[in-house]
Amino acid sequence: MAQPWHRGKWQTVRKAILKRDNHTCQIRGPQCTTHATHVDHILSPLRGGSWYGAHNLRASCPPCNLTRPTHKPGTRRKTKPSRHW
Ligand SMILES: [Zn+2]
């Protein structure tokens, strides 16, 4: 579900992050041995995080990316953010 305004650039950034992190899932770290194919925003762009900043991106595998807790202490979301992949 790529959004038109970042199609292309996102693919480039995504590949760079996966390469940087050696296709290793960064969410559960060494405990996760699943091949990372997703790139996760550490701080959601919907909450002010950078879309393309490498410091805000990490490689993740789909299971970790989709099941990680989205609520940080002290924060609440009423609606789920839309995924962009
Ligand atoms: Zn993982």
CSV table of N, CA, C and O and ligand atoms in Angstrom, one decimal:
chain,number,residue,atom,x,y,z
A,1,MET,N,0.8,-1.2,0.0
A,1,MET,CA,0.0,0.0,0.0
A,1,MET,C,0.9,1.3,0.0
A,1,MET,O,0.8,2.1,0.9
A,2,ALA,N,1.7,1.4,-1.0
A,2,ALA,CA,2.6,2.5,-1.0
A,2,ALA,C,1.8,3.8,-1.3
A,2,ALA,O,0.8,3.8,-2.1
A,3,GLN,N,2.1,4.8,-0.7
A,3,GLN,CA,1.5,6.1,-1.0
A,3,GLN,C,2.3,6.8,-2.0
A,3,GLN,O,3.5,6.8,-2.0
A,4,PRO,N,1.5,7.4,-2.9
A,4,PRO,CA,2.2,8.0,-4.1
A,4,PRO,C,3.3,9.0,-3.8
A,4,PRO,O,4.3,9.0,-4.6
A,5,TRP,N,3.1,9.8,-2.8
A,5,TRP,CA,4.1,10.8,-2.5
A,5,TRP,C,5.4,10.3,-2.1
A,5,TRP,O,6.4,11.0,-2.0
A,6,HIS,N,5.5,9.1,-1.6
A,6,HIS,CA,6.9,8.6,-1.3
A,6,HIS,C,7.3,7.4,-2.0
A,6,HIS,O,8.3,6.8,-1.7
A,7,ARG,N,6.5,7.0,-3.0
A,7,ARG,CA,6.9,5.9,-3.8
A,7,ARG,C,8.2,6.2,-4.5
A,7,ARG,O,8.4,7.4,-4.8
A,8,GLY,N,9.1,5.3,-4.6
A,8,GLY,CA,10.3,5.6,-5.2
A,8,GLY,C,11.3,6.0,-4.2
A,8,GLY,O,12.2,5.2,-3.9
A,9,LYS,N,11.2,7.1,-3.6
A,9,LYS,CA,12.1,7.5,-2.6
A,9,LYS,C,12.1,6.6,-1.4
A,9,LYS,O,13.2,6.2,-0.9
A,10,TRP,N,10.9,6.2,-1.0
A,10,TRP,CA,10.8,5.3,0.1
A,10,TRP,C,11.5,4.0,-0.2
A,10,TRP,O,12.2,3.4,0.7
A,11,GLN,N,11.3,3.5,-1.4
A,11,GLN,CA,12.0,2.2,-1.8
A,11,GLN,C,13.5,2.3,-1.7
A,11,GLN,O,14.2,1.4,-1.2
A,12,THR,N,14.0,3.5,-2.1
A,12,THR,CA,15.5,3.7,-2.0
A,12,THR,C,15.9,3.7,-0.6
A,12,THR,O,16.9,3.0,-0.2
A,13,VAL,N,15.2,4.5,0.2
A,13,VAL,CA,15.6,4.6,1.7
A,13,VAL,C,15.5,3.2,2.3
A,13,VAL,O,16.4,2.8,3.1
A,14,ARG,N,14.4,2.6,2.1
A,14,ARG,CA,14.1,1.3,2.7
A,14,ARG,C,15.3,0.3,2.4
A,14,ARG,O,15.7,-0.4,3.3
A,15,LYS,N,15.7,0.2,1.1
A,15,LYS,CA,16.8,-0.7,0.8
A,15,LYS,C,18.0,-0.3,1.5
A,15,LYS,O,18.8,-1.2,2.0
A,16,ALA,N,18.3,1.0,1.6
A,16,ALA,CA,19.5,1.4,2.3
A,16,ALA,C,19.5,1.0,3.8
A,16,ALA,O,20.5,0.6,4.3
A,17,ILE,N,18.3,1.1,4.4
A,17,ILE,CA,18.2,0.8,5.8
A,17,ILE,C,18.4,-0.7,6.0
A,17,ILE,O,19.1,-1.2,6.9
A,18,LEU,N,17.8,-1.5,5.2
A,18,LEU,CA,17.9,-2.9,5.3
A,18,LEU,C,19.4,-3.4,5.1
A,18,LEU,O,19.9,-4.2,5.8
A,19,LYS,N,20.0,-2.7,4.2
A,19,LYS,CA,21.4,-3.0,4.0
A,19,LYS,C,22.3,-2.6,5.2
A,19,LYS,O,23.1,-3.3,5.6
A,20,ARG,N,22.0,-1.4,5.7
A,20,ARG,CA,22.7,-0.9,6.9
A,20,ARG,C,22.6,-1.9,8.0
A,20,ARG,O,23.5,-2.1,8.7
A,21,ASP,N,21.4,-2.3,8.2
A,21,ASP,CA,21.1,-3.2,9.3
A,21,ASP,C,21.3,-4.7,9.0
A,21,ASP,O,21.0,-5.6,9.7
A,22,ASN,N,21.9,-4.9,7.8
A,22,ASN,CA,22.2,-6.3,7.4
A,22,ASN,C,21.0,-7.2,7.4
A,22,ASN,O,21.2,-8.4,7.7
A,23,HIS,N,19.9,-6.7,7.1
A,23,HIS,CA,18.6,-7.5,7.0
A,23,HIS,C,18.4,-8.2,8.3
A,23,HIS,O,17.8,-9.3,8.4
A,24,THR,N,18.8,-7.6,9.4
A,24,THR,CA,18.6,-8.1,10.7
A,24,THR,C,17.6,-7.3,11.5
A,24,THR,O,17.6,-6.1,11.5
A,25,CYS,N,16.6,-8.1,12.0
A,25,CYS,CA,15.5,-7.4,12.7
A,25,CYS,C,16.1,-6.6,13.9
A,25,CYS,O,16.8,-7.2,14.7
A,26,GLN,N,15.7,-5.4,14.0
A,26,GLN,CA,16.2,-4.5,15.1
A,26,GLN,C,15.3,-4.4,16.2
A,26,GLN,O,15.6,-3.7,17.2
A,27,ILE,N,14.1,-4.9,16.1
A,27,ILE,CA,13.1,-4.7,17.1
A,27,ILE,C,13.3,-5.7,18.3
A,27,ILE,O,13.4,-5.2,19.5
A,28,ARG,N,13.6,-6.9,18.0
A,28,ARG,CA,13.9,-7.8,19.1
A,28,ARG,C,15.3,-8.2,19.1
A,28,ARG,O,15.8,-9.0,19.9
A,29,GLY,N,16.1,-7.6,18.3
A,29,GLY,CA,17.5,-7.7,18.3
A,29,GLY,C,17.9,-9.2,18.1
A,29,GLY,O,17.4,-9.9,17.2
A,30,PRO,N,18.9,-9.6,18.8
A,30,PRO,CA,19.5,-10.9,18.6
A,30,PRO,C,18.5,-12.1,18.9
A,30,PRO,O,18.7,-13.2,18.4
A,31,GLN,N,17.4,-11.7,19.6
A,31,GLN,CA,16.4,-12.8,19.9
A,31,GLN,C,15.6,-13.1,18.6
A,31,GLN,O,14.9,-14.1,18.6
A,32,CYS,N,15.6,-12.2,17.7
A,32,CYS,CA,14.9,-12.5,16.5
A,32,CYS,C,15.8,-12.9,15.3
A,32,CYS,O,16.8,-12.2,15.0
A,33,THR,N,15.5,-14.0,14.8
A,33,THR,CA,16.4,-14.5,13.7
A,33,THR,C,15.7,-14.4,12.4
A,33,THR,O,16.2,-14.9,11.4
A,34,THR,N,14.5,-13.8,12.4
A,34,THR,CA,13.8,-13.7,11.1
A,34,THR,C,14.4,-12.7,10.2
A,34,THR,O,14.9,-11.6,10.6
A,35,HIS,N,14.4,-13.0,8.9
A,35,HIS,CA,15.0,-12.1,7.9
A,35,HIS,C,14.2,-10.8,7.9
A,35,HIS,O,13.0,-10.9,7.7
A,36,ALA,N,14.8,-9.7,8.1
A,36,ALA,CA,14.1,-8.4,8.1
A,36,ALA,C,13.8,-8.0,6.6
A,36,ALA,O,14.7,-8.0,5.8
A,37,THR,N,12.5,-7.7,6.4
A,37,THR,CA,12.2,-7.2,5.1
A,37,THR,C,11.4,-5.9,5.2
A,37,THR,O,11.1,-5.3,4.2
A,38,HIS,N,11.0,-5.6,6.4
A,38,HIS,CA,10.3,-4.3,6.6
A,38,HIS,C,11.3,-3.3,7.2
A,38,HIS,O,12.3,-3.6,7.8
A,39,VAL,N,10.9,-2.0,7.0
A,39,VAL,CA,11.7,-1.0,7.7
A,39,VAL,C,10.7,-0.2,8.6
A,39,VAL,O,9.6,0.2,8.1
A,40,ASP,N,11.0,-0.1,9.8
A,40,ASP,CA,10.1,0.4,10.8
A,40,ASP,C,10.5,1.9,11.2
A,40,ASP,O,11.7,2.2,11.3
A,41,HIS,N,9.5,2.7,11.4
A,41,HIS,CA,9.8,4.0,11.9
A,41,HIS,C,9.9,3.9,13.4
A,41,HIS,O,8.9,3.5,14.1
A,42,ILE,N,11.0,4.3,14.0
A,42,ILE,CA,11.1,4.2,15.5
A,42,ILE,C,10.1,5.2,16.1
A,42,ILE,O,9.4,4.8,17.0
A,43,LEU,N,10.1,6.4,15.6
A,43,LEU,CA,9.0,7.3,16.0
A,43,LEU,C,8.2,7.6,14.8
A,43,LEU,O,8.6,8.0,13.8
A,44,SER,N,6.9,7.3,15.0
A,44,SER,CA,6.0,7.4,13.8
A,44,SER,C,6.0,8.8,13.2
A,44,SER,O,5.9,9.8,14.0
A,45,PRO,N,6.0,8.9,11.9
A,45,PRO,CA,6.0,10.2,11.3
A,45,PRO,C,4.7,10.9,11.6
A,45,PRO,O,4.6,12.1,11.6
A,46,LEU,N,3.7,10.1,12.0
A,46,LEU,CA,2.4,10.7,12.4
A,46,LEU,C,2.5,11.5,13.7
A,46,LEU,O,1.7,12.3,14.1
A,47,ARG,N,3.6,11.2,14.4
A,47,ARG,CA,3.9,11.8,15.7
A,47,ARG,C,5.1,12.7,15.6
A,47,ARG,O,5.7,13.0,16.7
A,48,GLY,N,5.5,13.0,14.4
A,48,GLY,CA,6.6,14.0,14.3
A,48,GLY,C,8.0,13.3,13.9
A,48,GLY,O,9.0,14.0,13.8
A,49,GLY,N,8.0,12.0,13.8
A,49,GLY,CA,9.2,11.4,13.4
A,49,GLY,C,9.6,11.7,11.9
A,49,GLY,O,8.7,12.0,11.1
A,50,SER,N,10.8,11.5,11.6
A,50,SER,CA,11.3,11.7,10.2
A,50,SER,C,10.8,10.5,9.3
A,50,SER,O,11.0,9.4,9.7
A,51,TRP,N,10.3,10.9,8.2
A,51,TRP,CA,9.9,9.8,7.2
A,51,TRP,C,11.2,9.1,6.7
A,51,TRP,O,11.2,7.9,6.5
A,52,TYR,N,12.2,9.8,6.3
A,52,TYR,CA,13.3,9.2,5.6
A,52,TYR,C,14.6,9.3,6.4
A,52,TYR,O,15.6,8.9,5.9
A,53,GLY,N,14.6,9.9,7.6
A,53,GLY,CA,15.8,10.0,8.3
A,53,GLY,C,16.3,8.7,8.8
A,53,GLY,O,15.6,7.9,9.5
A,54,ALA,N,17.6,8.3,8.5
A,54,ALA,CA,18.1,7.0,8.8
A,54,ALA,C,18.1,6.8,10.3
A,54,ALA,O,17.9,5.7,10.8
A,55,HIS,N,18.2,7.9,11.1
A,55,HIS,CA,18.2,7.7,12.6
A,55,HIS,C,16.9,7.3,13.1
A,55,HIS,O,16.8,6.9,14.2
A,56,ASN,N,15.8,7.5,12.3
A,56,ASN,CA,14.5,7.1,12.8
A,56,ASN,C,14.0,5.8,12.2
A,56,ASN,O,12.9,5.5,12.3
A,57,LEU,N,14.9,5.2,11.5
A,57,LEU,CA,14.5,3.9,10.8
A,57,LEU,C,15.3,2.8,11.2
A,57,LEU,O,16.5,2.9,11.5
A,58,ARG,N,14.7,1.6,11.2
A,58,ARG,CA,15.4,0.4,11.5
A,58,ARG,C,14.8,-0.8,10.8
A,58,ARG,O,13.6,-0.8,10.5
A,59,ALA,N,15.6,-1.7,10.5
A,59,ALA,CA,15.1,-2.9,9.8
A,59,ALA,C,14.3,-3.7,10.8
A,59,ALA,O,14.5,-3.8,12.0
A,60,SER,N,13.2,-4.4,10.3
A,60,SER,CA,12.4,-5.2,11.1
A,60,SER,C,11.8,-6.3,10.3
A,60,SER,O,11.7,-6.2,9.0
A,61,CYS,N,11.5,-7.5,10.9
A,61,CYS,CA,10.8,-8.5,10.2
A,61,CYS,C,9.3,-8.2,10.3
A,61,CYS,O,8.9,-7.6,11.2
A,62,PRO,N,8.6,-8.8,9.4
A,62,PRO,CA,7.1,-8.5,9.5
A,62,PRO,C,6.5,-8.9,10.8
A,62,PRO,O,5.7,-8.1,11.3
A,63,PRO,N,6.7,-10.1,11.4
A,63,PRO,CA,6.0,-10.4,12.6
A,63,PRO,C,6.3,-9.4,13.7
A,63,PRO,O,5.4,-9.0,14.4
A,64,CYS,N,7.6,-9.0,13.9
A,64,CYS,CA,7.9,-8.0,15.0
A,64,CYS,C,7.3,-6.7,14.7
A,64,CYS,O,6.8,-6.0,15.5
A,65,ASN,N,7.4,-6.3,13.4
A,65,ASN,CA,6.8,-5.0,13.0
A,65,ASN,C,5.3,-4.9,13.3
A,65,ASN,O,4.8,-3.9,13.8
A,66,LEU,N,4.7,-6.0,13.0
A,66,LEU,CA,3.2,-5.9,13.1
A,66,LEU,C,2.7,-6.2,14.5
A,66,LEU,O,1.6,-5.9,14.8
A,67,THR,N,3.5,-6.8,15.3
A,67,THR,CA,3.1,-7.1,16.7
A,67,THR,C,3.7,-6.3,17.8
A,67,THR,O,3.4,-6.5,18.9
A,68,ARG,N,4.6,-5.4,17.4
A,68,ARG,CA,5.3,-4.7,18.5
A,68,ARG,C,4.3,-3.8,19.1
A,68,ARG,O,3.3,-3.3,18.5
A,69,PRO,N,4.5,-3.5,20.4
A,69,PRO,CA,3.6,-2.6,21.1
A,69,PRO,C,3.7,-1.2,20.5
A,69,PRO,O,4.7,-0.7,20.3
A,70,THR,N,2.5,-0.6,20.2
A,70,THR,CA,2.5,0.7,19.6
A,70,THR,C,2.3,1.8,20.7
A,70,THR,O,2.5,2.9,20.4
A,71,HIS,N,2.0,1.3,21.9
A,71,HIS,CA,1.7,2.3,22.9
A,71,HIS,C,3.0,2.4,23.8
A,71,HIS,O,3.4,1.5,24.4
A,72,LYS,N,3.5,3.6,23.9
A,72,LYS,CA,4.6,3.9,24.8
A,72,LYS,C,4.0,4.4,26.1
A,72,LYS,O,2.9,5.0,26.1
A,73,PRO,N,4.7,4.2,27.2
A,73,PRO,CA,4.1,4.7,28.4
A,73,PRO,C,3.7,6.2,28.4
A,73,PRO,O,4.5,7.0,27.9
A,74,GLY,N,2.6,6.4,28.8
A,74,GLY,CA,2.1,7.8,28.9
A,74,GLY,C,1.5,8.3,27.6
A,74,GLY,O,1.1,9.5,27.5
A,75,THR,N,1.4,7.5,26.6
A,75,THR,CA,0.8,8.0,25.4
A,75,THR,C,-0.4,7.1,25.1
A,75,THR,O,-0.4,5.9,25.4
A,76,ARG,N,-1.3,7.7,24.4
A,76,ARG,CA,-2.5,6.9,24.0
A,76,ARG,C,-2.9,7.3,22.6
A,76,ARG,O,-2.8,8.4,22.2
A,77,ARG,N,-3.3,6.3,21.9
A,77,ARG,CA,-3.8,6.5,20.5
A,77,ARG,C,-5.2,6.1,20.5
A,77,ARG,O,-5.6,5.1,20.9
A,78,LYS,N,-6.0,7.0,19.9
A,78,LYS,CA,-7.4,6.6,19.7
A,78,LYS,C,-7.6,5.9,18.4
A,78,LYS,O,-8.4,5.0,18.3
A,79,THR,N,-6.8,6.2,17.4
A,79,THR,CA,-6.9,5.5,16.1
A,79,THR,C,-5.6,4.9,15.7
A,79,THR,O,-4.6,5.4,16.1
A,80,LYS,N,-5.7,3.9,15.0
A,80,LYS,CA,-4.5,3.2,14.5
A,80,LYS,C,-3.9,4.0,13.3
A,80,LYS,O,-4.7,4.4,12.5
A,81,PRO,N,-2.6,4.2,13.3
A,81,PRO,CA,-2.1,4.9,12.1
A,81,PRO,C,-2.1,3.9,10.9
A,81,PRO,O,-2.1,2.7,11.1
A,82,SER,N,-2.3,4.5,9.8
A,82,SER,CA,-2.3,3.6,8.6
A,82,SER,C,-0.9,3.2,8.3
A,82,SER,O,0.1,3.9,8.4
A,83,ARG,N,-0.8,1.9,7.9
A,83,ARG,CA,0.5,1.4,7.5
A,83,ARG,C,0.8,1.9,6.1
A,83,ARG,O,0.0,2.1,5.3
A,84,HIS,N,2.1,2.1,5.9
A,84,HIS,CA,2.5,2.6,4.5
A,84,HIS,C,3.2,1.6,3.7
A,84,HIS,O,4.0,1.9,2.9
A,85,TRP,N,3.1,0.3,4.0
A,85,TRP,CA,3.6,-0.7,3.2
A,85,TRP,C,2.6,-1.8,3.0
A,85,TRP,O,1.7,-1.9,3.7
B,1,ZN,ZN,11.9,-9.6,14.3
